């Protein structure tokens, strides 16, 4: 039996490791990335961008591709 590690779901509705989130506001509008997790301030999240860099973005700017 193969058991996956449990993903942590945050109040924002994203889970650590969600493969695709999209920034829909700000300078990087439309940029996809991977949700890494919330920061100490839960209004901000770390997103791994396509180039591998992890940057903080406001949670309010994040959407799943289906929601954009």
PDB file of C-alpha atoms in Angstrom:
ATOM      1  CA  UNK A   1       0.000   0.000   0.000  1.00  0.00           C
ATOM      2  CA  UNK A   2       1.382   3.410  -1.028  1.00  0.00           C
ATOM      3  CA  UNK A   3       0.533   6.201   1.420  1.00  0.00           C
ATOM      4  CA  UNK A   4       1.068   9.823   0.383  1.00  0.00           C
ATOM      5  CA  UNK A   5       2.140  12.403   2.935  1.00  0.00           C
ATOM      6  CA  UNK A   6      -0.791  14.419   4.232  1.00  0.00           C
ATOM      7  CA  UNK A   7      -1.101  17.865   2.697  1.00  0.00           C
ATOM      8  CA  UNK A   8      -1.771  20.772   4.993  1.00  0.00           C
ATOM      9  CA  UNK A   9      -4.842  22.741   3.910  1.00  0.00           C
ATOM     10  CA  UNK A  10      -4.769  26.423   4.737  1.00  0.00           C
ATOM     11  CA  UNK A  11      -7.625  28.811   5.385  1.00  0.00           C
ATOM     12  CA  UNK A  12      -7.046  30.242   1.929  1.00  0.00           C
ATOM     13  CA  UNK A  13      -8.158  26.884   0.506  1.00  0.00           C
ATOM     14  CA  UNK A  14      -4.758  25.949  -0.870  1.00  0.00           C
ATOM     15  CA  UNK A  15      -2.743  22.914   0.183  1.00  0.00           C
ATOM     16  CA  UNK A  16       1.018  22.848   0.582  1.00  0.00           C
ATOM     17  CA  UNK A  17       2.377  21.591  -2.719  1.00  0.00           C
ATOM     18  CA  UNK A  18      -0.681  22.468  -4.823  1.00  0.00           C
ATOM     19  CA  UNK A  19       0.885  22.209  -8.260  1.00  0.00           C
ATOM     20  CA  UNK A  20      -0.692  25.223  -9.906  1.00  0.00           C
ATOM     21  CA  UNK A  21      -1.852  28.536  -8.589  1.00  0.00           C
ATOM     22  CA  UNK A  22      -2.090  31.677 -10.691  1.00  0.00           C
ATOM     23  CA  UNK A  23      -1.381  35.241  -9.674  1.00  0.00           C
ATOM     24  CA  UNK A  24      -4.305  37.266 -10.943  1.00  0.00           C
ATOM     25  CA  UNK A  25      -3.228  40.684  -9.635  1.00  0.00           C
ATOM     26  CA  UNK A  26       0.016  42.586  -9.335  1.00  0.00           C
ATOM     27  CA  UNK A  27       3.006  42.847 -11.625  1.00  0.00           C
ATOM     28  CA  UNK A  28       3.052  39.115 -12.421  1.00  0.00           C
ATOM     29  CA  UNK A  29      -0.603  38.801 -13.459  1.00  0.00           C
ATOM     30  CA  UNK A  30      -1.258  35.390 -15.041  1.00  0.00           C
ATOM     31  CA  UNK A  31       1.957  33.799 -13.757  1.00  0.00           C
ATOM     32  CA  UNK A  32       1.543  30.160 -12.660  1.00  0.00           C
ATOM     33  CA  UNK A  33       3.372  28.720  -9.675  1.00  0.00           C
ATOM     34  CA  UNK A  34       3.270  26.089  -6.924  1.00  0.00           C
ATOM     35  CA  UNK A  35       1.810  26.923  -3.501  1.00  0.00           C
ATOM     36  CA  UNK A  36       4.535  26.276  -0.912  1.00  0.00           C
ATOM     37  CA  UNK A  37       2.746  27.510   2.207  1.00  0.00           C
ATOM     38  CA  UNK A  38       1.628  30.489   4.202  1.00  0.00           C
ATOM     39  CA  UNK A  39       4.113  32.839   5.796  1.00  0.00           C
ATOM     40  CA  UNK A  40       4.043  33.886   9.441  1.00  0.00           C
ATOM     41  CA  UNK A  41       1.559  36.558   8.336  1.00  0.00           C
ATOM     42  CA  UNK A  42      -1.280  34.378   6.960  1.00  0.00           C
ATOM     43  CA  UNK A  43      -2.161  37.077   4.428  1.00  0.00           C
ATOM     44  CA  UNK A  44       1.027  36.187   2.542  1.00  0.00           C
ATOM     45  CA  UNK A  45       2.059  32.927   0.883  1.00  0.00           C
ATOM     46  CA  UNK A  46       5.270  31.552  -0.552  1.00  0.00           C
ATOM     47  CA  UNK A  47       4.915  30.558  -4.204  1.00  0.00           C
ATOM     48  CA  UNK A  48       7.522  28.643  -6.186  1.00  0.00           C
ATOM     49  CA  UNK A  49       7.635  30.383  -9.532  1.00  0.00           C
ATOM     50  CA  UNK A  50       8.424  28.727 -12.862  1.00  0.00           C
ATOM     51  CA  UNK A  51      12.102  29.680 -12.611  1.00  0.00           C
ATOM     52  CA  UNK A  52      12.363  27.850  -9.263  1.00  0.00           C
ATOM     53  CA  UNK A  53      12.512  31.014  -7.143  1.00  0.00           C
ATOM     54  CA  UNK A  54      10.283  31.135  -4.086  1.00  0.00           C
ATOM     55  CA  UNK A  55       8.709  34.523  -3.487  1.00  0.00           C
ATOM     56  CA  UNK A  56       6.011  35.882  -1.233  1.00  0.00           C
ATOM     57  CA  UNK A  57       2.724  37.084  -2.681  1.00  0.00           C
ATOM     58  CA  UNK A  58      -0.522  38.256  -1.068  1.00  0.00           C
ATOM     59  CA  UNK A  59      -2.958  35.353  -0.679  1.00  0.00           C
ATOM     60  CA  UNK A  60      -5.725  37.551  -2.098  1.00  0.00           C
ATOM     61  CA  UNK A  61      -3.854  37.582  -5.415  1.00  0.00           C
ATOM     62  CA  UNK A  62      -3.872  33.777  -5.780  1.00  0.00           C
ATOM     63  CA  UNK A  63      -6.390  31.684  -7.681  1.00  0.00           C
ATOM     64  CA  UNK A  64      -6.567  28.198  -9.110  1.00  0.00           C
ATOM     65  CA  UNK A  65      -6.471  28.210 -12.926  1.00  0.00           C
ATOM     66  CA  UNK A  66     -10.128  27.098 -13.073  1.00  0.00           C
ATOM     67  CA  UNK A  67     -11.150  30.157 -11.012  1.00  0.00           C
ATOM     68  CA  UNK A  68      -9.411  32.780 -13.169  1.00  0.00           C
TER      69      UNK A  68
END
